Amino acid sequence: MDTIASLFSFITTPVSWVIVQFHTVYGAIFGPDTGWAWGLSIVSLVILIRICLIPLFVKQIKATRAMQTLQPEMKKIQERYKNDKQRQSEEMMKLYKDAGTNPLSSCLPILAQSPFFFALYHVLNGIATGETIGVINEELLASARKAHIFGAPLAAKFTDSAETVEKLGATLTDVRVVTAVMIVLMSASQFYTQRQLMTKNVDTTVKTPFMQQQKMLMYVFPIMFAVFGINFPVGVLVYWLTTNVWTMGQQMYVIRNNPTPGSKAQAAYLERLQKRVTQHGKTRGRGEKAIVKAIVVKGRDRNEYERKFINSLTKAGLVAQPDGLVMAGETTTAVESEDGTTTAAAPKRQQPKRQTKAQRQSGGASSSAPADDAEPKTSLSKSDEPQDAKPSSAAKPSSGSGSKPGTGTRSKAQSGQRKGQQRPKSPSKK
């Protein structure tokens, strides 16, 4: 750890200068040699660094969400080129380039604050060994060695011997109890932060290997903090516990106000937003307008929670506009279809009552006569035929006593025979 910290010695001077400036302020309030003055100086250093890293944190959120959406495509590439690792890497890089993201973007905040972490470790290690470093002179070094946090010196470690701890003016029991409690809190905060991300802010509609990796990290990171924490000075534990608590609070804010689409957090957020918009009749603030605008623009690509949100607004007589505003509309029962369009719900079609066989037969018989009477006359009726084309009763006797006159002519016309005057048949030879 000392070797790694020495690699970032170039930044120890700025870090020590910031700590000294905060110590000057808090020393005037609590006293220059107290643990509150030095402890709050370290906490303020963390807050200052994390405020400067907010733009990187926003970029991390965007990169993480972009990686989540790319997981199905990445899985296809891995299956397609599983025997060609070079082609697989090339296709992966092309996919990242087209999407405008990078796997390392999700690690930017951790990578960016790592130099400050090791520089602080270098400064506190110098205090423990009695060496001046950066802008910390002999007077500030003596003041820092007297500072205790709940009975544990800033430069003391869990693995220090009793002799080393006695030189810093403390007991081994106090040091180990304080460091153990801080290590447990540090690991627990890291576990809760990762678990909150996995259970609330992950798209549950897509099952990808990325989710399995995040679940693995949820257990790996706390164990790593517990293992390395026993070698951290108390001041470094204060730094790392503060940055974990900051990350947890920052993530809670993001999950509540800007959740991942398709996650449980988005369902809860849209439910709260629907109640607020229904109550006030409009969207309030730039953030709400941006959320509504993104949902409207999606169209048919909306997920289940977003369609439910749009349908709830429509039922309440409100219409979401493409610019994110919400305007009053007609109150109607509406359902959003898969293509993203909202239409009024049609009434259910009632099936006619099924009739019995006797009813169908009686109904068919009663309706046949009027149908024949109401049938319009065609050009094949008797009045339209020439007189010479009518066959005589002697030449063509009727086939049955119950047949109607003209029935034969009509049946011939309906069977597709040529209309008009017919050629007389020649007499048959005996």
mmCIF file with all atom_site columns, N, CA and C in Angstrom, residues 119-164:
data_model
loop_
_atom_site.group_PDB
_atom_site.id
_atom_site.type_symbol
_atom_site.label_atom_id
_atom_site.label_alt_id
_atom_site.label_comp_id
_atom_site.label_asym_id
_atom_site.label_entity_id
_atom_site.label_seq_id
_atom_site.pdbx_PDB_ins_code
_atom_site.Cartn_x
_atom_site.Cartn_y
_atom_site.Cartn_z
_atom_site.occupancy
_atom_site.B_iso_or_equiv
_atom_site.pdbx_formal_charge
_atom_site.auth_seq_id
_atom_site.auth_comp_id
_atom_site.auth_asym_id
_atom_site.auth_atom_id
_atom_site.pdbx_PDB_model_num
ATOM 1   N N  . ALA A 1 119 ? -3.304  9.648  -1.986 1.00 0.00 ? 119 ALA A N  1
ATOM 2   C CA . ALA A 1 119 ? -2.577  10.807 -1.470 1.00 0.00 ? 119 ALA A CA 1
ATOM 3   C C  . ALA A 1 119 ? -2.907  11.037 -0.002 1.00 0.00 ? 119 ALA A C  1
ATOM 4   N N  . LEU A 1 120 ? -4.195  10.887 0.377  1.00 0.00 ? 120 LEU A N  1
ATOM 5   C CA . LEU A 1 120 ? -4.567  11.027 1.781  1.00 0.00 ? 120 LEU A CA 1
ATOM 6   C C  . LEU A 1 120 ? -3.917  9.932  2.619  1.00 0.00 ? 120 LEU A C  1
ATOM 7   N N  . TYR A 1 121 ? -3.869  8.719  2.086  1.00 0.00 ? 121 TYR A N  1
ATOM 8   C CA . TYR A 1 121 ? -3.203  7.627  2.795  1.00 0.00 ? 121 TYR A CA 1
ATOM 9   C C  . TYR A 1 121 ? -1.724  7.965  3.009  1.00 0.00 ? 121 TYR A C  1
ATOM 10  N N  . HIS A 1 122 ? -1.103  8.563  2.013  1.00 0.00 ? 122 HIS A N  1
ATOM 11  C CA . HIS A 1 122 ? 0.308   8.939  2.125  1.00 0.00 ? 122 HIS A CA 1
ATOM 12  C C  . HIS A 1 122 ? 0.501   9.998  3.204  1.00 0.00 ? 122 HIS A C  1
ATOM 13  N N  . VAL A 1 123 ? -0.423  10.963 3.282  1.00 0.00 ? 123 VAL A N  1
ATOM 14  C CA . VAL A 1 123 ? -0.336  12.023 4.289  1.00 0.00 ? 123 VAL A CA 1
ATOM 15  C C  . VAL A 1 123 ? -0.507  11.442 5.693  1.00 0.00 ? 123 VAL A C  1
ATOM 16  N N  . LEU A 1 124 ? -1.514  10.595 5.897  1.00 0.00 ? 124 LEU A N  1
ATOM 17  C CA . LEU A 1 124 ? -1.765  10.015 7.211  1.00 0.00 ? 124 LEU A CA 1
ATOM 18  C C  . LEU A 1 124 ? -0.652  9.056  7.625  1.00 0.00 ? 124 LEU A C  1
ATOM 19  N N  . ASN A 1 125 ? -0.062  8.372  6.674  1.00 0.00 ? 125 ASN A N  1
ATOM 20  C CA . ASN A 1 125 ? 1.066   7.502  6.992  1.00 0.00 ? 125 ASN A CA 1
ATOM 21  C C  . ASN A 1 125 ? 2.263   8.317  7.457  1.00 0.00 ? 125 ASN A C  1
ATOM 22  N N  . GLY A 1 126 ? 2.442   9.491  6.861  1.00 0.00 ? 126 GLY A N  1
ATOM 23  C CA . GLY A 1 126 ? 3.510   10.387 7.322  1.00 0.00 ? 126 GLY A CA 1
ATOM 24  C C  . GLY A 1 126 ? 3.257   10.883 8.736  1.00 0.00 ? 126 GLY A C  1
ATOM 25  N N  . ILE A 1 127 ? 1.979   11.136 9.070  1.00 0.00 ? 127 ILE A N  1
ATOM 26  C CA . ILE A 1 127 ? 1.649   11.549 10.442 1.00 0.00 ? 127 ILE A CA 1
ATOM 27  C C  . ILE A 1 127 ? 1.953   10.418 11.421 1.00 0.00 ? 127 ILE A C  1
ATOM 28  N N  . ALA A 1 128 ? 1.654   9.177  11.017 1.00 0.00 ? 128 ALA A N  1
ATOM 29  C CA . ALA A 1 128 ? 1.900   8.041  11.900 1.00 0.00 ? 128 ALA A CA 1
ATOM 30  C C  . ALA A 1 128 ? 3.390   7.828  12.148 1.00 0.00 ? 128 ALA A C  1
ATOM 31  N N  . THR A 1 129 ? 4.202   8.032  11.133 1.00 0.00 ? 129 THR A N  1
ATOM 32  C CA . THR A 1 129 ? 5.656   7.831  11.274 1.00 0.00 ? 129 THR A CA 1
ATOM 33  C C  . THR A 1 129 ? 6.382   9.077  11.757 1.00 0.00 ? 129 THR A C  1
ATOM 34  N N  . GLY A 1 130 ? 5.650   10.194 11.916 1.00 0.00 ? 130 GLY A N  1
ATOM 35  C CA . GLY A 1 130 ? 6.270   11.423 12.418 1.00 0.00 ? 130 GLY A CA 1
ATOM 36  C C  . GLY A 1 130 ? 7.039   12.175 11.359 1.00 0.00 ? 130 GLY A C  1
ATOM 37  N N  . GLU A 1 131 ? 6.666   12.070 10.094 1.00 0.00 ? 131 GLU A N  1
ATOM 38  C CA . GLU A 1 131 ? 7.353   12.768 9.008  1.00 0.00 ? 131 GLU A CA 1
ATOM 39  C C  . GLU A 1 131 ? 6.459   13.873 8.450  1.00 0.00 ? 131 GLU A C  1
ATOM 40  N N  . THR A 1 132 ? 7.061   14.996 8.194  1.00 0.00 ? 132 THR A N  1
ATOM 41  C CA . THR A 1 132 ? 6.322   16.095 7.569  1.00 0.00 ? 132 THR A CA 1
ATOM 42  C C  . THR A 1 132 ? 6.156   15.794 6.080  1.00 0.00 ? 132 THR A C  1
ATOM 43  N N  . ILE A 1 133 ? 4.999   16.126 5.571  1.00 0.00 ? 133 ILE A N  1
ATOM 44  C CA . ILE A 1 133 ? 4.705   15.838 4.163  1.00 0.00 ? 133 ILE A CA 1
ATOM 45  C C  . ILE A 1 133 ? 3.790   16.925 3.624  1.00 0.00 ? 133 ILE A C  1
ATOM 46  N N  . GLY A 1 134 ? 4.072   17.370 2.400  1.00 0.00 ? 134 GLY A N  1
ATOM 47  C CA . GLY A 1 134 ? 3.264   18.426 1.804  1.00 0.00 ? 134 GLY A CA 1
ATOM 48  C C  . GLY A 1 134 ? 3.431   19.727 2.561  1.00 0.00 ? 134 GLY A C  1
ATOM 49  N N  . VAL A 1 135 ? 2.334   20.356 2.901  1.00 0.00 ? 135 VAL A N  1
ATOM 50  C CA . VAL A 1 135 ? 2.359   21.623 3.631  1.00 0.00 ? 135 VAL A CA 1
ATOM 51  C C  . VAL A 1 135 ? 2.204   21.410 5.133  1.00 0.00 ? 135 VAL A C  1
ATOM 52  N N  . ILE A 1 136 ? 2.175   20.157 5.574  1.00 0.00 ? 136 ILE A N  1
ATOM 53  C CA . ILE A 1 136 ? 2.049   19.870 7.005  1.00 0.00 ? 136 ILE A CA 1
ATOM 54  C C  . ILE A 1 136 ? 3.445   19.972 7.637  1.00 0.00 ? 136 ILE A C  1
ATOM 55  N N  . ASN A 1 137 ? 3.631   21.013 8.472  1.00 0.00 ? 137 ASN A N  1
ATOM 56  C CA . ASN A 1 137 ? 4.919   21.243 9.122  1.00 0.00 ? 137 ASN A CA 1
ATOM 57  C C  . ASN A 1 137 ? 4.956   20.533 10.474 1.00 0.00 ? 137 ASN A C  1
ATOM 58  N N  . GLU A 1 138 ? 6.012   20.844 11.263 1.00 0.00 ? 138 GLU A N  1
ATOM 59  C CA . GLU A 1 138 ? 6.186   20.183 12.553 1.00 0.00 ? 138 GLU A CA 1
ATOM 60  C C  . GLU A 1 138 ? 5.049   20.495 13.513 1.00 0.00 ? 138 GLU A C  1
ATOM 61  N N  . GLU A 1 139 ? 4.594   21.749 13.516 1.00 0.00 ? 139 GLU A N  1
ATOM 62  C CA . GLU A 1 139 ? 3.518   22.138 14.426 1.00 0.00 ? 139 GLU A CA 1
ATOM 63  C C  . GLU A 1 139 ? 2.219   21.414 14.089 1.00 0.00 ? 139 GLU A C  1
ATOM 64  N N  . LEU A 1 140 ? 1.847   21.359 12.812 1.00 0.00 ? 140 LEU A N  1
ATOM 65  C CA . LEU A 1 140 ? 0.626   20.655 12.398 1.00 0.00 ? 140 LEU A CA 1
ATOM 66  C C  . LEU A 1 140 ? 0.768   19.147 12.593 1.00 0.00 ? 140 LEU A C  1
ATOM 67  N N  . LEU A 1 141 ? 1.997   18.630 12.438 1.00 0.00 ? 141 LEU A N  1
ATOM 68  C CA . LEU A 1 141 ? 2.215   17.204 12.636 1.00 0.00 ? 141 LEU A CA 1
ATOM 69  C C  . LEU A 1 141 ? 1.978   16.816 14.092 1.00 0.00 ? 141 LEU A C  1
ATOM 70  N N  . ALA A 1 142 ? 2.465   17.629 15.017 1.00 0.00 ? 142 ALA A N  1
ATOM 71  C CA . ALA A 1 142 ? 2.254   17.347 16.438 1.00 0.00 ? 142 ALA A CA 1
ATOM 72  C C  . ALA A 1 142 ? 0.773   17.458 16.801 1.00 0.00 ? 142 ALA A C  1
ATOM 73  N N  . SER A 1 143 ? 0.075   18.428 16.200 1.00 0.00 ? 143 SER A N  1
ATOM 74  C CA . SER A 1 143 ? -1.359  18.577 16.463 1.00 0.00 ? 143 SER A CA 1
ATOM 75  C C  . SER A 1 143 ? -2.142  17.381 15.935 1.00 0.00 ? 143 SER A C  1
ATOM 76  N N  . ALA A 1 144 ? -1.781  16.878 14.757 1.00 0.00 ? 144 ALA A N  1
ATOM 77  C CA . ALA A 1 144 ? -2.487  15.742 14.170 1.00 0.00 ? 144 ALA A CA 1
ATOM 78  C C  . ALA A 1 144 ? -2.246  14.463 14.966 1.00 0.00 ? 144 ALA A C  1
ATOM 79  N N  . ARG A 1 145 ? -1.034  14.313 15.557 1.00 0.00 ? 145 ARG A N  1
ATOM 80  C CA . ARG A 1 145 ? -0.746  13.105 16.326 1.00 0.00 ? 145 ARG A CA 1
ATOM 81  C C  . ARG A 1 145 ? -1.499  13.096 17.656 1.00 0.00 ? 145 ARG A C  1
ATOM 82  N N  . LYS A 1 146 ? -1.914  14.261 18.130 1.00 0.00 ? 146 LYS A N  1
ATOM 83  C CA . LYS A 1 146 ? -2.691  14.334 19.369 1.00 0.00 ? 146 LYS A CA 1
ATOM 84  C C  . LYS A 1 146 ? -4.182  14.109 19.130 1.00 0.00 ? 146 LYS A C  1
ATOM 85  N N  . ALA A 1 147 ? -4.626  14.233 17.864 1.00 0.00 ? 147 ALA A N  1
ATOM 86  C CA . ALA A 1 147 ? -6.065  14.139 17.562 1.00 0.00 ? 147 ALA A CA 1
ATOM 87  C C  . ALA A 1 147 ? -6.522  12.696 17.644 1.00 0.00 ? 147 ALA A C  1
ATOM 88  N N  . HIS A 1 148 ? -7.643  12.483 18.340 1.00 0.00 ? 148 HIS A N  1
ATOM 89  C CA . HIS A 1 148 ? -8.239  11.163 18.485 1.00 0.00 ? 148 HIS A CA 1
ATOM 90  C C  . HIS A 1 148 ? -9.712  11.222 18.097 1.00 0.00 ? 148 HIS A C  1
ATOM 91  N N  . ILE A 1 149 ? -10.179 10.183 17.432 1.00 0.00 ? 149 ILE A N  1
ATOM 92  C CA . ILE A 1 149 ? -11.600 10.045 17.090 1.00 0.00 ? 149 ILE A CA 1
ATOM 93  C C  . ILE A 1 149 ? -12.156 8.893  17.905 1.00 0.00 ? 149 ILE A C  1
ATOM 94  N N  . PHE A 1 150 ? -12.966 9.223  18.913 1.00 0.00 ? 150 PHE A N  1
ATOM 95  C CA . PHE A 1 150 ? -13.534 8.236  19.837 1.00 0.00 ? 150 PHE A CA 1
ATOM 96  C C  . PHE A 1 150 ? -12.432 7.410  20.495 1.00 0.00 ? 150 PHE A C  1
ATOM 97  N N  . GLY A 1 151 ? -11.331 8.048  20.792 1.00 0.00 ? 151 GLY A N  1
ATOM 98  C CA . GLY A 1 151 ? -10.222 7.395  21.493 1.00 0.00 ? 151 GLY A CA 1
ATOM 99  C C  . GLY A 1 151 ? -9.192  6.765  20.588 1.00 0.00 ? 151 GLY A C  1
ATOM 100 N N  . ALA A 1 152 ? -9.392  6.779  19.247 1.00 0.00 ? 152 ALA A N  1
ATOM 101 C CA . ALA A 1 152 ? -8.443  6.167  18.312 1.00 0.00 ? 152 ALA A CA 1
ATOM 102 C C  . ALA A 1 152 ? -7.714  7.278  17.549 1.00 0.00 ? 152 ALA A C  1
ATOM 103 N N  . PRO A 1 153 ? -6.381  7.247  17.514 1.00 0.00 ? 153 PRO A N  1
ATOM 104 C CA . PRO A 1 153 ? -5.626  8.263  16.769 1.00 0.00 ? 153 PRO A CA 1
ATOM 105 C C  . PRO A 1 153 ? -5.907  8.184  15.259 1.00 0.00 ? 153 PRO A C  1
ATOM 106 N N  . LEU A 1 154 ? -5.736  9.292  14.567 1.00 0.00 ? 154 LEU A N  1
ATOM 107 C CA . LEU A 1 154 ? -6.005  9.333  13.126 1.00 0.00 ? 154 LEU A CA 1
ATOM 108 C C  . LEU A 1 154 ? -5.115  8.375  12.348 1.00 0.00 ? 154 LEU A C  1
ATOM 109 N N  . ALA A 1 155 ? -3.863  8.235  12.805 1.00 0.00 ? 155 ALA A N  1
ATOM 110 C CA . ALA A 1 155 ? -2.895  7.419  12.051 1.00 0.00 ? 155 ALA A CA 1
ATOM 111 C C  . ALA A 1 155 ? -2.849  5.971  12.518 1.00 0.00 ? 155 ALA A C  1
ATOM 112 N N  . ALA A 1 156 ? -3.652  5.550  13.476 1.00 0.00 ? 156 ALA A N  1
ATOM 113 C CA . ALA A 1 156 ? -3.607  4.187  13.991 1.00 0.00 ? 156 ALA A CA 1
ATOM 114 C C  . ALA A 1 156 ? -4.340  3.232  13.067 1.00 0.00 ? 156 ALA A C  1
ATOM 115 N N  . LYS A 1 157 ? -3.895  1.945  13.041 1.00 0.00 ? 157 LYS A N  1
ATOM 116 C CA . LYS A 1 157 ? -4.503  0.904  12.221 1.00 0.00 ? 157 LYS A CA 1
ATOM 117 C C  . LYS A 1 157 ? -4.963  -0.249 13.116 1.00 0.00 ? 157 LYS A C  1
ATOM 118 N N  . PHE A 1 158 ? -5.805  -1.097 12.547 1.00 0.00 ? 158 PHE A N  1
ATOM 119 C CA . PHE A 1 158 ? -6.293  -2.269 13.277 1.00 0.00 ? 158 PHE A CA 1
ATOM 120 C C  . PHE A 1 158 ? -5.158  -3.253 13.534 1.00 0.00 ? 158 PHE A C  1
ATOM 121 N N  . THR A 1 159 ? -4.190  -3.322 12.620 1.00 0.00 ? 159 THR A N  1
ATOM 122 C CA . THR A 1 159 ? -3.099  -4.297 12.722 1.00 0.00 ? 159 THR A CA 1
ATOM 123 C C  . THR A 1 159 ? -1.890  -3.763 13.487 1.00 0.00 ? 159 THR A C  1
ATOM 124 N N  . ASP A 1 160 ? -1.960  -2.544 13.996 1.00 0.00 ? 160 ASP A N  1
ATOM 125 C CA . ASP A 1 160 ? -0.823  -1.988 14.738 1.00 0.00 ? 160 ASP A CA 1
ATOM 126 C C  . ASP A 1 160 ? -0.619  -2.742 16.052 1.00 0.00 ? 160 ASP A C  1
ATOM 127 N N  . SER A 1 161 ? 0.610   -2.758 16.477 1.00 0.00 ? 161 SER A N  1
ATOM 128 C CA . SER A 1 161 ? 0.936   -3.401 17.747 1.00 0.00 ? 161 SER A CA 1
ATOM 129 C C  . SER A 1 161 ? 0.607   -2.470 18.910 1.00 0.00 ? 161 SER A C  1
ATOM 130 N N  . ALA A 1 162 ? 0.656   -3.030 20.091 1.00 0.00 ? 162 ALA A N  1
ATOM 131 C CA . ALA A 1 162 ? 0.349   -2.229 21.284 1.00 0.00 ? 162 ALA A CA 1
ATOM 132 C C  . ALA A 1 162 ? 1.386   -1.128 21.494 1.00 0.00 ? 162 ALA A C  1
ATOM 133 N N  . GLU A 1 163 ? 2.648   -1.404 21.162 1.00 0.00 ? 163 GLU A N  1
ATOM 134 C CA . GLU A 1 163 ? 3.696   -0.392 21.339 1.00 0.00 ? 163 GLU A CA 1
ATOM 135 C C  . GLU A 1 163 ? 3.460   0.793  20.404 1.00 0.00 ? 163 GLU A C  1
ATOM 136 N N  . THR A 1 164 ? 3.106   0.512  19.140 1.00 0.00 ? 164 THR A N  1
ATOM 137 C CA . THR A 1 164 ? 2.860   1.592  18.182 1.00 0.00 ? 164 THR A CA 1
ATOM 138 C C  . THR A 1 164 ? 1.677   2.433  18.620 1.00 0.00 ? 164 THR A C  1
#
